[in-house]
XYZ file of C-alpha atoms in Angstrom:
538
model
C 253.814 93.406 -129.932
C 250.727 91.085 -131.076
C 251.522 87.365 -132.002
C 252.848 86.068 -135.137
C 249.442 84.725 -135.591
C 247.574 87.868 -135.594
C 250.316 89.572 -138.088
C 248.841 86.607 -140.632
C 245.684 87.922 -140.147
C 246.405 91.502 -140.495
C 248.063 90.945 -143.653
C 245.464 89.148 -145.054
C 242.894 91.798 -144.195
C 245.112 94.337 -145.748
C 245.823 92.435 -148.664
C 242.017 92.142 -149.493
C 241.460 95.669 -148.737
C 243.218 96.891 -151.440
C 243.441 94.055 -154.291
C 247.251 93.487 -154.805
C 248.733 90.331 -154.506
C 252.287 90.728 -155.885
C 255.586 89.609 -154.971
C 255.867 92.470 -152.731
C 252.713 92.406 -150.967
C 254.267 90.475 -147.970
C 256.798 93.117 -147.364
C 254.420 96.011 -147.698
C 251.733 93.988 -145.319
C 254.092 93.483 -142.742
C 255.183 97.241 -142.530
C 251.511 98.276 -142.151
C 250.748 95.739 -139.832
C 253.974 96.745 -137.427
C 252.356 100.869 -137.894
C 248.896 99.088 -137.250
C 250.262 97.925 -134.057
C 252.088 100.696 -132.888
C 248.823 102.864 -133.443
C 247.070 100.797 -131.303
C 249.456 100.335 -128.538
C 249.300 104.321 -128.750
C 245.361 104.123 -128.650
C 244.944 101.307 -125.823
C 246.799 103.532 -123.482
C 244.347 105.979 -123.323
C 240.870 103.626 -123.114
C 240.965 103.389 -119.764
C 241.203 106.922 -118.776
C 238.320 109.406 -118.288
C 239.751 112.051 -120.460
C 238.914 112.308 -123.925
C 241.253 110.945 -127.001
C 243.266 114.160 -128.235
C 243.173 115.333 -131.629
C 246.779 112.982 -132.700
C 244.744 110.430 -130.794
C 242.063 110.502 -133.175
C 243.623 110.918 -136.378
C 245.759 107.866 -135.301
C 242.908 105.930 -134.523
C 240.623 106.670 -137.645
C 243.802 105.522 -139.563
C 244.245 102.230 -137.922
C 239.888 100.981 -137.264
C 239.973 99.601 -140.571
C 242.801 97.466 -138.957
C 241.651 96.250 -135.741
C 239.493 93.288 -135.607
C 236.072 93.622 -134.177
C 236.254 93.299 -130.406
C 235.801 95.392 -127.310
C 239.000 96.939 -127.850
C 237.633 98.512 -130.718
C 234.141 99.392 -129.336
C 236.372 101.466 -126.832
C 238.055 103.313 -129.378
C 235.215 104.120 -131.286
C 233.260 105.254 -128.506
C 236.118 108.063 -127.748
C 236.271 108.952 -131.420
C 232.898 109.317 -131.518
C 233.035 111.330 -127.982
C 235.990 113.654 -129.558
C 233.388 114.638 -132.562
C 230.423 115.048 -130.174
C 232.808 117.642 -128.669
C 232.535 119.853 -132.275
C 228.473 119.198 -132.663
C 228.697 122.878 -133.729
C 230.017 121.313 -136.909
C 227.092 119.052 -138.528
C 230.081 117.379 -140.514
C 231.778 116.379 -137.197
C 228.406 115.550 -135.874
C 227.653 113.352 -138.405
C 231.295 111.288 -137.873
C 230.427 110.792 -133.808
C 226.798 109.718 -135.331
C 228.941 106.959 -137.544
C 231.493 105.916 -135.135
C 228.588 105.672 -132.369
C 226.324 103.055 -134.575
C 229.189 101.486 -135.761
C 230.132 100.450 -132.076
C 226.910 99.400 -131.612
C 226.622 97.200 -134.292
C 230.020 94.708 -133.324
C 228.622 95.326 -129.497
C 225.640 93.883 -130.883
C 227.334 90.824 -132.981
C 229.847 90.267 -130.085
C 226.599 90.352 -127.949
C 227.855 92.514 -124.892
C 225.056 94.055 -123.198
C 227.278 96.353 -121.425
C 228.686 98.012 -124.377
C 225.140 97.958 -125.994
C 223.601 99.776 -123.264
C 226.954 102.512 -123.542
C 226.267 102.759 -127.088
C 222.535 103.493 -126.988
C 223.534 106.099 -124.231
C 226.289 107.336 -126.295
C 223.773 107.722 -129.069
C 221.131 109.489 -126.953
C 223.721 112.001 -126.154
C 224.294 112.552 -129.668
C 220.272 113.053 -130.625
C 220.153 115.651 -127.615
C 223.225 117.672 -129.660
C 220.966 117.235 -132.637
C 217.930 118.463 -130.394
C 215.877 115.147 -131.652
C 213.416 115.075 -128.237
C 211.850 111.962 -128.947
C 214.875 109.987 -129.746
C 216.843 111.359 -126.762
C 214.080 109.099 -124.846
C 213.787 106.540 -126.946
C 217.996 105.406 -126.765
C 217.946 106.043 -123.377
C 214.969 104.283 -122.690
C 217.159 101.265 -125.113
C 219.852 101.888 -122.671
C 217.987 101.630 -119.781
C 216.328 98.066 -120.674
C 220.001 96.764 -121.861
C 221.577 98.118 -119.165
C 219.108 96.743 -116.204
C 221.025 93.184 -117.407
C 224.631 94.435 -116.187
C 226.156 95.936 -113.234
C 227.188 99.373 -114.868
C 225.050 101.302 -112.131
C 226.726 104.552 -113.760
C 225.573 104.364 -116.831
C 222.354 103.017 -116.074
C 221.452 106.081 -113.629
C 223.261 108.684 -116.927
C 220.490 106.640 -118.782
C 218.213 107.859 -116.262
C 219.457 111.127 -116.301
C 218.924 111.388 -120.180
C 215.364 110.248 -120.141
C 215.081 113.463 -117.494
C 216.319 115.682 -120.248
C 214.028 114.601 -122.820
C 211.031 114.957 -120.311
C 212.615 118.820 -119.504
C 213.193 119.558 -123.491
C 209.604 118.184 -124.298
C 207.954 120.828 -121.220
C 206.556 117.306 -119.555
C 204.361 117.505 -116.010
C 206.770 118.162 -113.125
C 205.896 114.677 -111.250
C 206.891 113.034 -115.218
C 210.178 114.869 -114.822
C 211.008 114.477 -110.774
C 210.304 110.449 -111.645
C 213.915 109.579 -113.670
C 215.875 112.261 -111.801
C 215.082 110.424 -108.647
C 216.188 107.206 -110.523
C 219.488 108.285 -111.372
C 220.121 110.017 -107.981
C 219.530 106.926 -106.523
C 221.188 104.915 -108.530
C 224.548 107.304 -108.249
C 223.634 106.885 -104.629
C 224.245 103.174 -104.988
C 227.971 103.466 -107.183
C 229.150 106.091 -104.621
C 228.796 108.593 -107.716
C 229.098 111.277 -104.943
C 229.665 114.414 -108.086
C 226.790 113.125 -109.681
C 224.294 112.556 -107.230
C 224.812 116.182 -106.084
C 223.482 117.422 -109.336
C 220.466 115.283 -109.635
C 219.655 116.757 -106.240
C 220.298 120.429 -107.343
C 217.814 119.074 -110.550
C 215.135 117.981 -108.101
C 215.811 121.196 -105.993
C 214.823 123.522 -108.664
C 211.937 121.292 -110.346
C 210.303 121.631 -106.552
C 211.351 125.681 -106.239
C 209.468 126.244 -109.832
C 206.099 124.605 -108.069
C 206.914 126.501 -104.841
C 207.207 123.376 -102.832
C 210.498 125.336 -100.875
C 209.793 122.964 -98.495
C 211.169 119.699 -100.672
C 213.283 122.294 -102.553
C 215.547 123.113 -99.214
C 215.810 119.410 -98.802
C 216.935 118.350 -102.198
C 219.326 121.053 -102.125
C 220.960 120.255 -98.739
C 220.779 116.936 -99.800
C 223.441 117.780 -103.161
C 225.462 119.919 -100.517
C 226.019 117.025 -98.755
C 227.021 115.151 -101.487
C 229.085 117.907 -103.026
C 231.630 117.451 -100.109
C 231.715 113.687 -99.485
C 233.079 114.638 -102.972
C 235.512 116.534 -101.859
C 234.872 119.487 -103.870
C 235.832 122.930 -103.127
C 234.369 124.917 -100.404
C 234.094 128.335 -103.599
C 232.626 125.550 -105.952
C 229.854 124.663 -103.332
C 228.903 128.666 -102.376
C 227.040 129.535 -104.787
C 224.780 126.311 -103.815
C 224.515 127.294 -99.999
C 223.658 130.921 -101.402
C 220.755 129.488 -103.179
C 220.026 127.514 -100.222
C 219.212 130.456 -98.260
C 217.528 132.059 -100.956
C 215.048 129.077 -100.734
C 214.565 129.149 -97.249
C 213.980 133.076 -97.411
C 211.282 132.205 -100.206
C 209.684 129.384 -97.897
C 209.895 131.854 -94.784
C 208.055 134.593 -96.928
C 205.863 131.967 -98.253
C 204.886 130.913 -94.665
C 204.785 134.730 -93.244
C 202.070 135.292 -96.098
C 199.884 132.022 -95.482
C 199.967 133.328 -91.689
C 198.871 136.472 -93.058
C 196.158 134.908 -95.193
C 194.965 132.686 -92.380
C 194.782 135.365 -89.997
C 192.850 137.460 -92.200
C 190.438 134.532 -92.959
C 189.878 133.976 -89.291
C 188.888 137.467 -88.619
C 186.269 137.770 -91.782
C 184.475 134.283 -90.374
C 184.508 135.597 -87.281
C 182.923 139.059 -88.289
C 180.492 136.320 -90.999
C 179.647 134.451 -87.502
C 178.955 137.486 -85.407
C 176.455 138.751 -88.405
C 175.026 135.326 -88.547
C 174.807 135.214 -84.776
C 172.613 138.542 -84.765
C 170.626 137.805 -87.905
C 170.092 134.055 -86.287
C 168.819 135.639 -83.099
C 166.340 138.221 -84.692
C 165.020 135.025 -87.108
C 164.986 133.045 -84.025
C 162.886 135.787 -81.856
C 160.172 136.367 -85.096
C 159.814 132.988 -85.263
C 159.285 132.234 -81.979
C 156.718 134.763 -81.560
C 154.874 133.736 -84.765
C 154.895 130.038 -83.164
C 153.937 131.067 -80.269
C 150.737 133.194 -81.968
C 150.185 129.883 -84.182
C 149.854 127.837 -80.875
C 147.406 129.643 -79.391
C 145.476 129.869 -82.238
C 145.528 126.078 -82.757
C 145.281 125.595 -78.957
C 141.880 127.279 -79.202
C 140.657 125.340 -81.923
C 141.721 121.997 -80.704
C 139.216 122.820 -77.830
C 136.415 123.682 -79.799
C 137.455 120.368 -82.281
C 137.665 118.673 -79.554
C 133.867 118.683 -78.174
C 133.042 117.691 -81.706
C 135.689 114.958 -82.169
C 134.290 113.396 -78.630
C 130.891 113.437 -79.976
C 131.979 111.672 -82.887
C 133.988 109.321 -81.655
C 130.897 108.269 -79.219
C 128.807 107.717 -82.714
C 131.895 106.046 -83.703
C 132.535 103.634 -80.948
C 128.788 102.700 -80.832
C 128.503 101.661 -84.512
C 131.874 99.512 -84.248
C 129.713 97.691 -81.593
C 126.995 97.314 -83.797
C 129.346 96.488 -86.765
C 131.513 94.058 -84.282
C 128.183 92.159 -83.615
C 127.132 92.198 -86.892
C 130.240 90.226 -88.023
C 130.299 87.784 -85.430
C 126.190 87.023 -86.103
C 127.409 86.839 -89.468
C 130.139 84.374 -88.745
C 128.057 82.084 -86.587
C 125.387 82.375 -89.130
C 127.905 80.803 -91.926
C 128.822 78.498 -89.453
C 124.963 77.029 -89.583
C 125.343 77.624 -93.295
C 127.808 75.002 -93.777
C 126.787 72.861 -90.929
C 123.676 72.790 -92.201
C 124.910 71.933 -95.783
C 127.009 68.983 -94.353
C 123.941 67.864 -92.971
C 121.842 68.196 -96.227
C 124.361 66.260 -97.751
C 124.688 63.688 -95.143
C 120.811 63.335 -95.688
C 121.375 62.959 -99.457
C 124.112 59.924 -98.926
C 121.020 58.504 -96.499
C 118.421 58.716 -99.384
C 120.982 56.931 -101.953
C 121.681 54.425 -99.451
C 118.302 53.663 -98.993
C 117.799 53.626 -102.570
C 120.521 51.261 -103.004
C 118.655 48.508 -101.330
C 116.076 48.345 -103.664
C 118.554 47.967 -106.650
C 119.420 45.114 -108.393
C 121.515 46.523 -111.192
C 125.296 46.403 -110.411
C 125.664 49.376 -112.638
C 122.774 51.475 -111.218
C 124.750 50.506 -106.990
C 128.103 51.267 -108.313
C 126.821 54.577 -109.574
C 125.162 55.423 -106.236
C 128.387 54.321 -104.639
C 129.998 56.933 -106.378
C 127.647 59.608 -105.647
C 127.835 59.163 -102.550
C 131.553 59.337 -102.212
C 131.230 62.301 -104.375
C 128.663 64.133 -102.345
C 130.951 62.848 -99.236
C 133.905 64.454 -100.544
C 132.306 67.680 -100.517
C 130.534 67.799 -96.869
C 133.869 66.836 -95.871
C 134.866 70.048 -96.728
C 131.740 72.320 -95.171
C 132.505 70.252 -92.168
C 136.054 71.859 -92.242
C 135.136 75.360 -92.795
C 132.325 75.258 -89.602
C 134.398 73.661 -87.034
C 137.650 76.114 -88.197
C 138.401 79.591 -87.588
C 138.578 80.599 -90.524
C 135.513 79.901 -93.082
C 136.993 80.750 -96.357
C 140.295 78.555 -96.261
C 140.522 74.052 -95.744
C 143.806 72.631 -94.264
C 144.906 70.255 -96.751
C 147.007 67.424 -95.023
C 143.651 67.181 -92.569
C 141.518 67.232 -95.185
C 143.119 64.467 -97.917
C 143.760 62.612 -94.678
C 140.627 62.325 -93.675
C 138.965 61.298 -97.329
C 141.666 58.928 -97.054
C 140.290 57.393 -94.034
C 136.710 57.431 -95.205
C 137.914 55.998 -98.728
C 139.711 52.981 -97.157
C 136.204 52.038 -94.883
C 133.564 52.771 -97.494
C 135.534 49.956 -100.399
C 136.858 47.942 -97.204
C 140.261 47.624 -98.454
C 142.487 49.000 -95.443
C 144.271 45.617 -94.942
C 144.572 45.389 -98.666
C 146.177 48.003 -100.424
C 149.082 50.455 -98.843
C 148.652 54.445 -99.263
C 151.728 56.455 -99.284
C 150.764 60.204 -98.576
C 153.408 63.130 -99.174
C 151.206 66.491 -98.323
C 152.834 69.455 -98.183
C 151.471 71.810 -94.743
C 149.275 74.788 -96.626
C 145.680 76.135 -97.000
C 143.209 76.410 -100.032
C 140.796 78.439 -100.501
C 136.899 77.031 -101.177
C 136.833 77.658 -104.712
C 139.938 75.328 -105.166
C 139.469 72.949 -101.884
C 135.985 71.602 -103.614
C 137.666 70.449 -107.069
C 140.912 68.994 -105.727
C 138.537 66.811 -103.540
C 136.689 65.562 -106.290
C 139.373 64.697 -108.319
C 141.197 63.268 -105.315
C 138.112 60.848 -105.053
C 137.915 59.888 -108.448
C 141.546 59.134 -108.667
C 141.529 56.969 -105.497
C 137.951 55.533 -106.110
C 139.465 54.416 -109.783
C 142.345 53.408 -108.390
C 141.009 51.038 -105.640
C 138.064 49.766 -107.945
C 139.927 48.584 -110.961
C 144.074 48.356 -110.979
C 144.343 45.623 -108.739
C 142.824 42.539 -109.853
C 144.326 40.497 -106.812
C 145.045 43.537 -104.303
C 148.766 42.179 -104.320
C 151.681 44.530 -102.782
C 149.279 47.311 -104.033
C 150.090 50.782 -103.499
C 148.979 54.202 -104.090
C 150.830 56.953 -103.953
C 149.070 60.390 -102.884
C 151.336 63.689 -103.193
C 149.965 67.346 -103.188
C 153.509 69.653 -103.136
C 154.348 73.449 -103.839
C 157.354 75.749 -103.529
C 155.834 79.344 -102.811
C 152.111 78.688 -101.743
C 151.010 79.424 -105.399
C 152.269 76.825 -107.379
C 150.829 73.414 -107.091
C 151.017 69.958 -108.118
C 149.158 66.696 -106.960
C 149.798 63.249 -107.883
C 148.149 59.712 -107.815
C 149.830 57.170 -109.143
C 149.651 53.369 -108.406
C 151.336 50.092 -109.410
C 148.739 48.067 -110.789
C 147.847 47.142 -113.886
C 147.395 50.438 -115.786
C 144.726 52.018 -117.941
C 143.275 49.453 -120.880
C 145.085 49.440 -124.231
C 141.814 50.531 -125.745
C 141.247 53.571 -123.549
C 141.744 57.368 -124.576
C 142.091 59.136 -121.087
C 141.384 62.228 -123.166
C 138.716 61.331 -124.962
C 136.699 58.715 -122.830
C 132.827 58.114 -121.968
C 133.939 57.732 -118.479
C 132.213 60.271 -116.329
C 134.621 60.235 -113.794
C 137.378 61.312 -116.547
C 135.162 63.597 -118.038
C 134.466 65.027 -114.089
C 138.341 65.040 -113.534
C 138.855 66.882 -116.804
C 135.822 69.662 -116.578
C 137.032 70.031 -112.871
C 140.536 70.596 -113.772
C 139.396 73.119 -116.451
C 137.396 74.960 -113.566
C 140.675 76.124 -111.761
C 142.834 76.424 -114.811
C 144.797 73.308 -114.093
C 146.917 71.243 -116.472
C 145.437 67.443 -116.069
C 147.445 64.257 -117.154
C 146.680 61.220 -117.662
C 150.110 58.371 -118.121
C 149.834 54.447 -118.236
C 153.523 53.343 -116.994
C 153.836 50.774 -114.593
C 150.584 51.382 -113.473
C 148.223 54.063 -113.784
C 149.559 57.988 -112.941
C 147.637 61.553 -112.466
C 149.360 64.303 -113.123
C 147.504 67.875 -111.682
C 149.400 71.324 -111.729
C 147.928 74.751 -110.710
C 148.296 77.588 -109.281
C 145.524 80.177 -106.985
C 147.167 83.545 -108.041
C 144.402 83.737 -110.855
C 141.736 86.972 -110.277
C 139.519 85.130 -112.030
C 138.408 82.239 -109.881
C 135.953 83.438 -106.885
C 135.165 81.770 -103.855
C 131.944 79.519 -104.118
């Protein structure tokens, strides 16, 4: 008997149920609350038991629900009613009721929050859709099962779970490996609960999904596998026959599957060996026809190599004795730039003699200082024919020699090598002629401005001298000092200077971008590049 307490609250339920509150409510409400509890004494007897409610069971306990407050005890009893009309799904009426009684367990497993009873219900329901031949839905609880039930340690129900998703993939016609997938779940997870009935079917599944690929093989496995199963559950030796019959019907099948691959494989060996001997013979006749056709080509081409051969000698004699002539041609013509340039140098030399001369008779600081620069001008560029006659090569200057050297003759010819510093940063390449010329002449009129007018008092003075690149095409040289910096009233691109103007037109003649800056001193800026077609050698 339940607790005065919970009589109270029967009554009350039943009093609000049906609207009369009269004198003799109380009586009547205690009289339906002692059948109410008799019922469901009746009912809880049977909830723990496998077998299903029976028909007095059922009517009892569709009177009494209405009665029994919303806990597990009730999920229980719902769950059996609703298993007792699943057991009539012949009947869409009774259908229908174990539809009802299903949700409504799920619902108070839902409010009461029990994830086991959730996941039974959503099982319980996926049961139900597969009476009602729903396909998509029989996945869809179970799959709702499945998630709930992967919370709680109800391995049973969990792997049934399993085993419904493996109905809906076998009503639906899915790929065998979509179908062997759950199957394999659940037998593994009956495996686990010592479910020894159940895993022996899911191997018996697995057996025939592998015989209906003929994979007899995995087939005779699966199925000794559920035979072995079968008996740890201890059932009957006539139960388990027609299983071991089967058994050796699948291992007849793989035996007359392997008897006919033998017979295939034999078969295929003997037709490529008959396709090799053909091949052989055919290869041996090709072979022979060839052979003699080679051989017929080689003697042809053996006799006129030997007539070739008289003419290719006399050739090669013409040959050999106009490389000679071409061989001393080139070196006469070497030696004879050599005296080219030499000969320049010395012109030039000559010319720096007569302005020298010249000088002395001049009285006009403008007039010297003009021949001055000439002549470091005209120096600048013998340096350079100097270079190409005493190197191997006559087309190309070395660049750290020659800006060293200018350098050198820059620092005697103003007499200034005690008085200002140079700082050179030159980069180890070659130029050719038709850039080597230019770069000199601007070098010199950068330096020879330099050294003539940004130090008033030669103090800490400094030039800077850098010629860089990065891939031998790209160029960039720099002068820059720290004296006192062009005059305020200067345009460095627009100036009557003729060394600006020579800078400028020279930088023009190799396609060069020229600067000009006043910071700090005075800095020039040259960029260019010799991968322009344009520009020949002078």
């Amino acid at each position: 008997m339940l607790s005065n307490h919970y009589r109270i609250v029967l009554f009350l339920l039943i009093c609000l149920s049906i609207g009369e509150v009269t004198a003799l409510a109380p009586r009547n409400g205690m009289e339906r609350i002692e059948i109410a509890e008799k019922d469901l004494s009746f009912l809880k007897k049977g909830l723990d038991l496998k077998q299903p409610y029976s028909e007095l069971q059922v009517s009892k306990a569709e009177e009494s629900l209405r009665l029994i407050p919303e806990n597990i005890s009730k999920i229980k009893i719902l769950l059996k009613v609703s298993d007792w009309y699943a057991a009539s799904y012949d009947n869409p009426l009774t259908l229908g009721k174990a539809f009802r009684y299903a949700e409504e367990a799920l619902r108070i497993s839902q409010k009461l929050h029990s994830n086991i009873y959730s996941g039974k219900c959503h099982l319980q329901l996926s049961m139900l859709q597969q009476l009602r031949n729903n396909n998509v839905m029989i996945e869809v609880e179970a799959k709702k099962a499945i998630e709930i039930l992967n919370k709680t340690n109800q391995t049973d129900d969990l792997a049934e779970a399993w085993v419904m998703v493996w109905s809906a993939k076998m009503r639906t016609m899915a790929p065998i490996p979509e179908r062997l997938v759950p199957i394999f779940k659940a037998a593994s997870l009956f495996e686990i609960s010592k479910n020894n009935k159940r895993s022996g079917d899911c191997y018996s599944q697995i057996s025939e999904l592998y015989f209906s690929v003929s994979d007899f093989h995995n087939s005779q496995i699966s199925l000794q596998k559920a035979i072995f199963f079968y008996r740890a559950a201890n059932l009957k030796e006539s139960d388990i026959y027609p299983i071991s019959s089967r058994l050796q019907i699948i291992y007849e099948s793989e035996k007359k599957t392997m008897d006919i691959i033998k017979l295939k494989n034999k078969t295929f060996l003997q037709q490529s060996k008959l396709k090799n001997e053909i091949f052989l013979r055919n290869f041996m006749i090709t072979f022979v026809l060839l052979l003699l056709i080679i051989l017929a080509l080689l003697y042809k081409s053996f006799i006129f190599k030997k007539k070739t051969n008289k003419v290719l000698k006399t050739q090669q004699n013409e040959i050999n004795k106009k490389n000679c002539t071409l061989q001393n041609l080139v070196v006469e013509k070497e030696w004879l730039l050599r005296e080219i340039h030499h000969r320049v140098k010395n012109n030039l030399h000559m010319v720096v003699g007569l302005l020298a001369s010249q000088a002395e008779f001049l009285k006009n600081e403008e007039a010297l200082q003009a021949i001055n620069s000439s002549q470091n001008r005209i120096h600048a560029m013998s340096l350079i024919h100097q270079k190409l006659y005493q190197s191997e090569n006559l087309s190309i200057i070395d660049m750290p020699s020659y800006i060293f050297e200018l350098t050198e003759y820059l620092k005697d010819s103003f007499a200034i090598r005690n008085s200002i510093r140079f700082v050179l940063d030159i980069d180890s390449f070659n130029l050719p002629l038709s850039h080597s010329i230019p770069i000199g002449l601007i070098f010199n009129e950068a330096v020879t401005n330099a050294i003539k007018y940004a130090f008033p008092d030669y103090k800490n003075a400094i030039i800077k001298i850098s010629l860089k690149t990065n891939d031998n095409k790209n160029f960039i040289l720099i002068i820059e000092d720290n004296g006192k910096g062009l005059p305020n009233d200067l345009d460095p691109y627009d100036s009557p200077s003729l060394g600006i103007k020579l800078m400028h037109g020279l930088s023009d003649d190799i396609r060069g971008k020229f600067q000009i800056a006043s910071e700090n001193g005075t800095k020039i800026t040259l960029e260019f590049s010799t991968n322009d077609s344009s520009l020949l050698l002078i």
